[in-house]
mmCIF file with all atom_site columns, C-alpha atoms in Angstrom:
data_model
loop_
_atom_site.group_PDB
_atom_site.id
_atom_site.type_symbol
_atom_site.label_atom_id
_atom_site.label_alt_id
_atom_site.label_comp_id
_atom_site.label_asym_id
_atom_site.label_entity_id
_atom_site.label_seq_id
_atom_site.pdbx_PDB_ins_code
_atom_site.Cartn_x
_atom_site.Cartn_y
_atom_site.Cartn_z
_atom_site.occupancy
_atom_site.B_iso_or_equiv
_atom_site.pdbx_formal_charge
_atom_site.auth_seq_id
_atom_site.auth_comp_id
_atom_site.auth_asym_id
_atom_site.auth_atom_id
_atom_site.pdbx_PDB_model_num
ATOM 1   C CA . MET A 1 1   ? 18.664  26.993  -12.981 1.00 0.00 ? 1   MET A CA 1
ATOM 2   C CA . ARG A 1 2   ? 15.081  24.198  -12.979 1.00 0.00 ? 2   ARG A CA 1
ATOM 3   C CA . LYS A 1 3   ? 14.690  21.926  -15.848 1.00 0.00 ? 3   LYS A CA 1
ATOM 4   C CA . ASN A 1 4   ? 10.017  22.109  -15.896 1.00 0.00 ? 4   ASN A CA 1
ATOM 5   C CA . PHE A 1 5   ? 8.716   18.461  -17.079 1.00 0.00 ? 5   PHE A CA 1
ATOM 6   C CA . GLY A 1 6   ? 5.352   18.734  -17.946 1.00 0.00 ? 6   GLY A CA 1
ATOM 7   C CA . ALA A 1 7   ? 2.638   17.143  -15.843 1.00 0.00 ? 7   ALA A CA 1
ATOM 8   C CA . LYS A 1 8   ? 3.532   14.171  -14.675 1.00 0.00 ? 8   LYS A CA 1
ATOM 9   C CA . THR A 1 9   ? 3.040   11.504  -11.972 1.00 0.00 ? 9   THR A CA 1
ATOM 10  C CA . TRP A 1 10  ? 6.071   12.208  -9.574  1.00 0.00 ? 10  TRP A CA 1
ATOM 11  C CA . LEU A 1 11  ? 5.903   12.396  -6.156  1.00 0.00 ? 11  LEU A CA 1
ATOM 12  C CA . TYR A 1 12  ? 8.500   11.509  -3.440  1.00 0.00 ? 12  TYR A CA 1
ATOM 13  C CA . PRO A 1 13  ? 8.031   9.366   -0.723  1.00 0.00 ? 13  PRO A CA 1
ATOM 14  C CA . GLU A 1 14  ? 5.774   7.446   -3.246  1.00 0.00 ? 14  GLU A CA 1
ATOM 15  C CA . PRO A 1 15  ? 4.510   4.797   -1.248  1.00 0.00 ? 15  PRO A CA 1
ATOM 16  C CA . VAL A 1 16  ? 4.716   0.772   -2.445  1.00 0.00 ? 16  VAL A CA 1
ATOM 17  C CA . LEU A 1 17  ? 0.512   -0.497  -1.006  1.00 0.00 ? 17  LEU A CA 1
ATOM 18  C CA . ILE A 1 18  ? 0.124   -4.137  -1.367  1.00 0.00 ? 18  ILE A CA 1
ATOM 19  C CA . LEU A 1 19  ? -3.189  -4.503  -1.265  1.00 0.00 ? 19  LEU A CA 1
ATOM 20  C CA . ALA A 1 20  ? -5.241  -7.402  -0.414  1.00 0.00 ? 20  ALA A CA 1
ATOM 21  C CA . THR A 1 21  ? -8.554  -8.763  -1.161  1.00 0.00 ? 21  THR A CA 1
ATOM 22  C CA . TYR A 1 22  ? -10.730 -11.932 -1.738  1.00 0.00 ? 22  TYR A CA 1
ATOM 23  C CA . ASN A 1 23  ? -11.764 -13.907 -5.008  1.00 0.00 ? 23  ASN A CA 1
ATOM 24  C CA . GLU A 1 24  ? -14.969 -14.358 -5.685  1.00 0.00 ? 24  GLU A CA 1
ATOM 25  C CA . ASP A 1 25  ? -14.388 -18.459 -4.849  1.00 0.00 ? 25  ASP A CA 1
ATOM 26  C CA . GLY A 1 26  ? -12.620 -17.022 -0.988  1.00 0.00 ? 26  GLY A CA 1
ATOM 27  C CA . SER A 1 27  ? -8.938  -17.141 -2.169  1.00 0.00 ? 27  SER A CA 1
ATOM 28  C CA . ALA A 1 28  ? -7.173  -14.424 -1.361  1.00 0.00 ? 28  ALA A CA 1
ATOM 29  C CA . ASN A 1 29  ? -6.168  -11.801 -4.466  1.00 0.00 ? 29  ASN A CA 1
ATOM 30  C CA . ALA A 1 30  ? -3.404  -8.505  -3.908  1.00 0.00 ? 30  ALA A CA 1
ATOM 31  C CA . MET A 1 31  ? -1.604  -5.997  -6.595  1.00 0.00 ? 31  MET A CA 1
ATOM 32  C CA . ASN A 1 32  ? 1.093   -3.879  -6.266  1.00 0.00 ? 32  ASN A CA 1
ATOM 33  C CA . ALA A 1 33  ? -0.277  0.211   -6.583  1.00 0.00 ? 33  ALA A CA 1
ATOM 34  C CA . ALA A 1 34  ? 1.899   3.465   -6.192  1.00 0.00 ? 34  ALA A CA 1
ATOM 35  C CA . TRP A 1 35  ? -0.754  5.936   -6.457  1.00 0.00 ? 35  TRP A CA 1
ATOM 36  C CA . GLY A 1 36  ? -1.619  6.009   -2.220  1.00 0.00 ? 36  GLY A CA 1
ATOM 37  C CA . GLY A 1 37  ? -2.262  7.663   0.897   1.00 0.00 ? 37  GLY A CA 1
ATOM 38  C CA . ILE A 1 38  ? -3.747  8.855   4.094   1.00 0.00 ? 38  ILE A CA 1
ATOM 39  C CA . SER A 1 39  ? -5.706  11.050  2.808   1.00 0.00 ? 39  SER A CA 1
ATOM 40  C CA . ASN A 1 40  ? -8.334  12.240  6.377   1.00 0.00 ? 40  ASN A CA 1
ATOM 41  C CA . THR A 1 41  ? -7.618  10.675  10.757  1.00 0.00 ? 41  THR A CA 1
ATOM 42  C CA . ASN A 1 42  ? -9.026  7.271   9.492   1.00 0.00 ? 42  ASN A CA 1
ATOM 43  C CA . GLU A 1 43  ? -9.055  7.174   5.395   1.00 0.00 ? 43  GLU A CA 1
ATOM 44  C CA . ILE A 1 44  ? -6.946  6.007   2.925   1.00 0.00 ? 44  ILE A CA 1
ATOM 45  C CA . SER A 1 45  ? -7.363  6.703   -0.493  1.00 0.00 ? 45  SER A CA 1
ATOM 46  C CA . ILE A 1 46  ? -5.532  5.218   -3.283  1.00 0.00 ? 46  ILE A CA 1
ATOM 47  C CA . CYS A 1 47  ? -5.674  6.009   -7.598  1.00 0.00 ? 47  CYS A CA 1
ATOM 48  C CA . LEU A 1 48  ? -7.718  2.142   -8.708  1.00 0.00 ? 48  LEU A CA 1
ATOM 49  C CA . ASP A 1 49  ? -8.733  1.184   -12.328 1.00 0.00 ? 49  ASP A CA 1
ATOM 50  C CA . ARG A 1 50  ? -11.939 -0.394  -12.987 1.00 0.00 ? 50  ARG A CA 1
ATOM 51  C CA . ASN A 1 51  ? -10.287 -3.112  -14.503 1.00 0.00 ? 51  ASN A CA 1
ATOM 52  C CA . HIS A 1 52  ? -8.171  -4.930  -11.966 1.00 0.00 ? 52  HIS A CA 1
ATOM 53  C CA . LYS A 1 53  ? -8.982  -8.071  -10.240 1.00 0.00 ? 53  LYS A CA 1
ATOM 54  C CA . THR A 1 54  ? -8.499  -6.066  -6.940  1.00 0.00 ? 54  THR A CA 1
ATOM 55  C CA . THR A 1 55  ? -10.714 -3.169  -7.691  1.00 0.00 ? 55  THR A CA 1
ATOM 56  C CA . LYS A 1 56  ? -14.257 -5.054  -8.828  1.00 0.00 ? 56  LYS A CA 1
ATOM 57  C CA . ASN A 1 57  ? -13.354 -7.743  -5.451  1.00 0.00 ? 57  ASN A CA 1
ATOM 58  C CA . ILE A 1 58  ? -13.067 -4.104  -3.469  1.00 0.00 ? 58  ILE A CA 1
ATOM 59  C CA . LEU A 1 59  ? -16.847 -4.046  -4.979  1.00 0.00 ? 59  LEU A CA 1
ATOM 60  C CA . ARG A 1 60  ? -18.280 -7.183  -4.730  1.00 0.00 ? 60  ARG A CA 1
ATOM 61  C CA . GLY A 1 61  ? -16.318 -7.937  -0.976  1.00 0.00 ? 61  GLY A CA 1
ATOM 62  C CA . VAL A 1 62  ? -16.559 -4.084  0.478   1.00 0.00 ? 62  VAL A CA 1
ATOM 63  C CA . ASP A 1 63  ? -13.870 -4.586  2.776   1.00 0.00 ? 63  ASP A CA 1
ATOM 64  C CA . PHE A 1 64  ? -9.772  -4.495  1.660   1.00 0.00 ? 64  PHE A CA 1
ATOM 65  C CA . THR A 1 65  ? -6.364  -4.553  3.364   1.00 0.00 ? 65  THR A CA 1
ATOM 66  C CA . VAL A 1 66  ? -2.695  -2.563  2.784   1.00 0.00 ? 66  VAL A CA 1
ATOM 67  C CA . SER A 1 67  ? 0.738   -3.275  3.320   1.00 0.00 ? 67  SER A CA 1
ATOM 68  C CA . PRO A 1 68  ? 3.290   -1.306  2.599   1.00 0.00 ? 68  PRO A CA 1
ATOM 69  C CA . GLY A 1 69  ? 5.461   -3.490  0.508   1.00 0.00 ? 69  GLY A CA 1
ATOM 70  C CA . THR A 1 70  ? 8.974   -3.999  2.224   1.00 0.00 ? 70  THR A CA 1
ATOM 71  C CA . LYS A 1 71  ? 12.965  -4.094  0.941   1.00 0.00 ? 71  LYS A CA 1
ATOM 72  C CA . ASP A 1 72  ? 12.742  -8.246  2.083   1.00 0.00 ? 72  ASP A CA 1
ATOM 73  C CA . LYS A 1 73  ? 9.764   -8.893  0.123   1.00 0.00 ? 73  LYS A CA 1
ATOM 74  C CA . LEU A 1 74  ? 10.669  -6.279  -3.576  1.00 0.00 ? 74  LEU A CA 1
ATOM 75  C CA . ILE A 1 75  ? 10.660  -8.670  -5.206  1.00 0.00 ? 75  ILE A CA 1
ATOM 76  C CA . GLU A 1 76  ? 7.813   -10.156 -4.284  1.00 0.00 ? 76  GLU A CA 1
ATOM 77  C CA . CYS A 1 77  ? 5.761   -7.215  -4.112  1.00 0.00 ? 77  CYS A CA 1
ATOM 78  C CA . ASP A 1 78  ? 6.774   -6.535  -8.177  1.00 0.00 ? 78  ASP A CA 1
ATOM 79  C CA . TYR A 1 79  ? 5.469   -8.986  -8.962  1.00 0.00 ? 79  TYR A CA 1
ATOM 80  C CA . VAL A 1 80  ? 2.084   -9.175  -7.582  1.00 0.00 ? 80  VAL A CA 1
ATOM 81  C CA . GLY A 1 81  ? 1.969   -6.258  -9.856  1.00 0.00 ? 81  GLY A CA 1
ATOM 82  C CA . ILE A 1 82  ? 3.444   -7.137  -12.887 1.00 0.00 ? 82  ILE A CA 1
ATOM 83  C CA . VAL A 1 83  ? 1.244   -10.240 -13.067 1.00 0.00 ? 83  VAL A CA 1
ATOM 84  C CA . SER A 1 84  ? -2.605  -9.651  -13.081 1.00 0.00 ? 84  SER A CA 1
ATOM 85  C CA . ALA A 1 85  ? -4.921  -12.511 -11.319 1.00 0.00 ? 85  ALA A CA 1
ATOM 86  C CA . ASN A 1 86  ? -7.408  -11.392 -13.964 1.00 0.00 ? 86  ASN A CA 1
ATOM 87  C CA . ASN A 1 87  ? -4.849  -14.511 -15.622 1.00 0.00 ? 87  ASN A CA 1
ATOM 88  C CA . THR A 1 88  ? -3.257  -16.101 -12.433 1.00 0.00 ? 88  THR A CA 1
ATOM 89  C CA . PRO A 1 89  ? -6.170  -16.310 -9.818  1.00 0.00 ? 89  PRO A CA 1
ATOM 90  C CA . ASP A 1 90  ? -2.980  -17.744 -7.328  1.00 0.00 ? 90  ASP A CA 1
ATOM 91  C CA . LYS A 1 91  ? -0.391  -15.900 -8.065  1.00 0.00 ? 91  LYS A CA 1
ATOM 92  C CA . LEU A 1 92  ? 0.145   -15.320 -4.021  1.00 0.00 ? 92  LEU A CA 1
ATOM 93  C CA . SER A 1 93  ? 0.891   -18.866 -3.565  1.00 0.00 ? 93  SER A CA 1
ATOM 94  C CA . LYS A 1 94  ? 3.395   -18.448 -6.850  1.00 0.00 ? 94  LYS A CA 1
ATOM 95  C CA . ILE A 1 95  ? 5.271   -16.014 -4.259  1.00 0.00 ? 95  ILE A CA 1
ATOM 96  C CA . GLY A 1 96  ? 4.914   -18.084 -1.133  1.00 0.00 ? 96  GLY A CA 1
ATOM 97  C CA . PHE A 1 97  ? 3.286   -15.413 0.343   1.00 0.00 ? 97  PHE A CA 1
ATOM 98  C CA . THR A 1 98  ? -0.104  -16.801 3.110   1.00 0.00 ? 98  THR A CA 1
ATOM 99  C CA . THR A 1 99  ? -2.479  -14.723 4.598   1.00 0.00 ? 99  THR A CA 1
ATOM 100 C CA . THR A 1 100 ? -5.145  -15.129 7.591   1.00 0.00 ? 100 THR A CA 1
ATOM 101 C CA . LYS A 1 101 ? -8.112  -13.469 8.191   1.00 0.00 ? 101 LYS A CA 1
ATOM 102 C CA . SER A 1 102 ? -7.997  -9.758  9.527   1.00 0.00 ? 102 SER A CA 1
ATOM 103 C CA . GLU A 1 103 ? -10.303 -9.409  12.739  1.00 0.00 ? 103 GLU A CA 1
ATOM 104 C CA . PHE A 1 104 ? -11.654 -6.296  11.934  1.00 0.00 ? 104 PHE A CA 1
ATOM 105 C CA . VAL A 1 105 ? -12.661 -6.469  7.886   1.00 0.00 ? 105 VAL A CA 1
ATOM 106 C CA . ASN A 1 106 ? -13.444 -9.882  5.246   1.00 0.00 ? 106 ASN A CA 1
ATOM 107 C CA . ALA A 1 107 ? -10.439 -9.527  3.723   1.00 0.00 ? 107 ALA A CA 1
ATOM 108 C CA . PRO A 1 108 ? -6.921  -10.938 3.481   1.00 0.00 ? 108 PRO A CA 1
ATOM 109 C CA . ILE A 1 109 ? -3.735  -10.031 6.127   1.00 0.00 ? 109 ILE A CA 1
ATOM 110 C CA . ILE A 1 110 ? -0.186  -11.152 4.187   1.00 0.00 ? 110 ILE A CA 1
ATOM 111 C CA . ASN A 1 111 ? 1.822   -12.724 6.855   1.00 0.00 ? 111 ASN A CA 1
ATOM 112 C CA . GLU A 1 112 ? 4.647   -11.685 5.058   1.00 0.00 ? 112 GLU A CA 1
ATOM 113 C CA . LEU A 1 113 ? 4.385   -8.121  5.216   1.00 0.00 ? 113 LEU A CA 1
ATOM 114 C CA . PRO A 1 114 ? 4.361   -6.834  8.678   1.00 0.00 ? 114 PRO A CA 1
ATOM 115 C CA . MET A 1 115 ? 2.078   -4.129  9.178   1.00 0.00 ? 115 MET A CA 1
ATOM 116 C CA . THR A 1 116 ? -1.074  -3.921  6.815   1.00 0.00 ? 116 THR A CA 1
ATOM 117 C CA . LEU A 1 117 ? -4.550  -1.074  7.037   1.00 0.00 ? 117 LEU A CA 1
ATOM 118 C CA . GLU A 1 118 ? -7.498  -3.041  7.695   1.00 0.00 ? 118 GLU A CA 1
ATOM 119 C CA . CYS A 1 119 ? -10.336 -0.832  5.757   1.00 0.00 ? 119 CYS A CA 1
ATOM 120 C CA . ARG A 1 120 ? -13.574 -0.776  4.537   1.00 0.00 ? 120 ARG A CA 1
ATOM 121 C CA . LEU A 1 121 ? -14.666 0.680   1.563   1.00 0.00 ? 121 LEU A CA 1
ATOM 122 C CA . ILE A 1 122 ? -16.112 4.554   1.460   1.00 0.00 ? 122 ILE A CA 1
ATOM 123 C CA . SER A 1 123 ? -16.374 5.355   -1.556  1.00 0.00 ? 123 SER A CA 1
ATOM 124 C CA . TYR A 1 124 ? -15.013 4.461   -5.715  1.00 0.00 ? 124 TYR A CA 1
ATOM 125 C CA . ASP A 1 125 ? -15.335 7.306   -8.276  1.00 0.00 ? 125 ASP A CA 1
ATOM 126 C CA . GLU A 1 126 ? -15.532 5.507   -11.226 1.00 0.00 ? 126 GLU A CA 1
ATOM 127 C CA . LYS A 1 127 ? -15.319 8.778   -13.210 1.00 0.00 ? 127 LYS A CA 1
ATOM 128 C CA . THR A 1 128 ? -11.656 9.480   -11.450 1.00 0.00 ? 128 THR A CA 1
ATOM 129 C CA . GLU A 1 129 ? -11.037 6.259   -10.055 1.00 0.00 ? 129 GLU A CA 1
ATOM 130 C CA . ILE A 1 130 ? -10.513 7.226   -6.637  1.00 0.00 ? 130 ILE A CA 1
ATOM 131 C CA . LEU A 1 131 ? -11.088 4.615   -4.477  1.00 0.00 ? 131 LEU A CA 1
ATOM 132 C CA . LYS A 1 132 ? -11.388 5.329   -0.157  1.00 0.00 ? 132 LYS A CA 1
ATOM 133 C CA . GLY A 1 133 ? -11.341 3.539   2.877   1.00 0.00 ? 133 GLY A CA 1
ATOM 134 C CA . GLU A 1 134 ? -11.738 3.454   6.628   1.00 0.00 ? 134 GLU A CA 1
ATOM 135 C CA . ILE A 1 135 ? -8.620  2.604   8.340   1.00 0.00 ? 135 ILE A CA 1
ATOM 136 C CA . VAL A 1 136 ? -10.509 0.111   10.854  1.00 0.00 ? 136 VAL A CA 1
ATOM 137 C CA . ASN A 1 137 ? -7.486  -1.562  11.774  1.00 0.00 ? 137 ASN A CA 1
ATOM 138 C CA . VAL A 1 138 ? -3.792  -0.830  11.772  1.00 0.00 ? 138 VAL A CA 1
ATOM 139 C CA . SER A 1 139 ? -1.254  -4.314  13.050  1.00 0.00 ? 139 SER A CA 1
ATOM 140 C CA . ALA A 1 140 ? 2.050   -4.683  12.940  1.00 0.00 ? 140 ALA A CA 1
ATOM 141 C CA . ASP A 1 141 ? 3.773   -7.842  13.164  1.00 0.00 ? 141 ASP A CA 1
ATOM 142 C CA . GLU A 1 142 ? 6.111   -7.607  16.440  1.00 0.00 ? 142 GLU A CA 1
ATOM 143 C CA . LYS A 1 143 ? 9.780   -8.307  14.550  1.00 0.00 ? 143 LYS A CA 1
ATOM 144 C CA . VAL A 1 144 ? 9.135   -4.856  13.537  1.00 0.00 ? 144 VAL A CA 1
ATOM 145 C CA . LEU A 1 145 ? 8.451   -2.931  16.452  1.00 0.00 ? 145 LEU A CA 1
ATOM 146 C CA . THR A 1 146 ? 10.580  -0.896  19.444  1.00 0.00 ? 146 THR A CA 1
ATOM 147 C CA . ASN A 1 147 ? 9.414   0.456   22.457  1.00 0.00 ? 147 ASN A CA 1
ATOM 148 C CA . GLY A 1 148 ? 5.976   -1.083  21.266  1.00 0.00 ? 148 GLY A CA 1
ATOM 149 C CA . LYS A 1 149 ? 5.656   1.207   18.384  1.00 0.00 ? 149 LYS A CA 1
ATOM 150 C CA . ILE A 1 150 ? 6.035   0.008   14.826  1.00 0.00 ? 150 ILE A CA 1
ATOM 151 C CA . ASP A 1 151 ? 10.392  0.817   13.874  1.00 0.00 ? 151 ASP A CA 1
ATOM 152 C CA . VAL A 1 152 ? 11.003  2.782   10.536  1.00 0.00 ? 152 VAL A CA 1
ATOM 153 C CA . SER A 1 153 ? 13.803  0.919   10.215  1.00 0.00 ? 153 SER A CA 1
ATOM 154 C CA . LYS A 1 154 ? 13.018  -2.367  11.494  1.00 0.00 ? 154 LYS A CA 1
ATOM 155 C CA . LEU A 1 155 ? 9.820   -2.513  8.664   1.00 0.00 ? 155 LEU A CA 1
ATOM 156 C CA . ALA A 1 156 ? 12.145  -0.965  5.785   1.00 0.00 ? 156 ALA A CA 1
ATOM 157 C CA . PRO A 1 157 ? 8.858   -0.033  3.682   1.00 0.00 ? 157 PRO A CA 1
ATOM 158 C CA . ILE A 1 158 ? 9.916   0.810   -0.492  1.00 0.00 ? 158 ILE A CA 1
ATOM 159 C CA . THR A 1 159 ? 9.039   3.751   -2.039  1.00 0.00 ? 159 THR A CA 1
ATOM 160 C CA . PHE A 1 160 ? 8.290   3.457   -5.759  1.00 0.00 ? 160 PHE A CA 1
ATOM 161 C CA . ASP A 1 161 ? 10.272  6.287   -7.643  1.00 0.00 ? 161 ASP A CA 1
ATOM 162 C CA . ALA A 1 162 ? 8.113   6.805   -11.341 1.00 0.00 ? 162 ALA A CA 1
ATOM 163 C CA . VAL A 1 163 ? 10.774  8.792   -12.638 1.00 0.00 ? 163 VAL A CA 1
ATOM 164 C CA . ASN A 1 164 ? 12.905  6.497   -13.299 1.00 0.00 ? 164 ASN A CA 1
ATOM 165 C CA . ASN A 1 165 ? 10.577  2.700   -12.957 1.00 0.00 ? 165 ASN A CA 1
ATOM 166 C CA . ALA A 1 166 ? 13.452  1.980   -8.966  1.00 0.00 ? 166 ALA A CA 1
ATOM 167 C CA . TYR A 1 167 ? 12.265  1.751   -5.529  1.00 0.00 ? 167 TYR A CA 1
ATOM 168 C CA . HIS A 1 168 ? 13.731  2.983   -2.479  1.00 0.00 ? 168 HIS A CA 1
ATOM 169 C CA . VAL A 1 169 ? 13.988  2.133   0.979   1.00 0.00 ? 169 VAL A CA 1
ATOM 170 C CA . VAL A 1 170 ? 13.244  4.452   3.426   1.00 0.00 ? 170 VAL A CA 1
ATOM 171 C CA . GLY A 1 171 ? 14.363  4.317   6.952   1.00 0.00 ? 171 GLY A CA 1
ATOM 172 C CA . GLU A 1 172 ? 16.733  6.050   7.914   1.00 0.00 ? 172 GLU A CA 1
ATOM 173 C CA . LYS A 1 173 ? 15.638  9.188   10.776  1.00 0.00 ? 173 LYS A CA 1
ATOM 174 C CA . VAL A 1 174 ? 16.661  12.327  10.164  1.00 0.00 ? 174 VAL A CA 1
ATOM 175 C CA . GLY A 1 175 ? 14.978  14.696  12.237  1.00 0.00 ? 175 GLY A CA 1
ATOM 176 C CA . ASN A 1 176 ? 12.698  14.774  14.909  1.00 0.00 ? 176 ASN A CA 1
ATOM 177 C CA . ALA A 1 177 ? 8.930   15.742  14.002  1.00 0.00 ? 177 ALA A CA 1
ATOM 178 C CA . PHE A 1 178 ? 7.400   18.795  15.757  1.00 0.00 ? 178 PHE A CA 1
ATOM 179 C CA . ARG A 1 179 ? 10.524  19.678  17.259  1.00 0.00 ? 179 ARG A CA 1
ATOM 180 C CA . ASP A 1 180 ? 13.754  20.771  15.132  1.00 0.00 ? 180 ASP A CA 1
ATOM 181 C CA . GLY A 1 181 ? 11.552  23.453  13.594  1.00 0.00 ? 181 GLY A CA 1
ATOM 182 C CA . LEU A 1 182 ? 10.616  24.678  16.781  1.00 0.00 ? 182 LEU A CA 1
ATOM 183 C CA . SER A 1 183 ? 14.069  26.720  17.257  1.00 0.00 ? 183 SER A CA 1
ATOM 184 C CA . LEU A 1 184 ? 13.376  28.992  13.584  1.00 0.00 ? 184 LEU A CA 1
ATOM 185 C CA . LYS A 1 185 ? 10.653  29.396  16.170  1.00 0.00 ? 185 LYS A CA 1
ATOM 186 C CA . LYS A 1 186 ? 10.906  33.143  18.461  1.00 0.00 ? 186 LYS A CA 1
#
């Protein structure tokens, strides 16, 4: 038997996305966003409230980066979602995050997060608060690579559990995409 919960913002996995931008003074800023994902071959879509400092920075500056939150930086990733840059403009330095300017977009890469999507604003719908960004480049620290590819078990990205207000780590391989299902095709 199933239990009905009504309309909720529940979906698994729900990535923990850390968005980074530059403030008006050139300092780096970041926030934690959970409602987002890949929406086209080189596009990411994220639901962002227009009052976030990060949203204002993107609309002013156009470029931004998106990094998956990771198990080893869970506390820091949670912090940038709790504390607003509108009130704490130096929140990245408070948690020891450092940044490097992207080679591809005018946005900071958070050095402590090993994978980054470097993006340029495509659109922002003020009614739905859906931001769409073109993925210009994906970069990854060599420490999370195996045979030249990103290794999800080394990256250890975290997901948000909206039902229980918890984080979980991704990484266990349980099958082979576009191959295991072939056993049912006859």
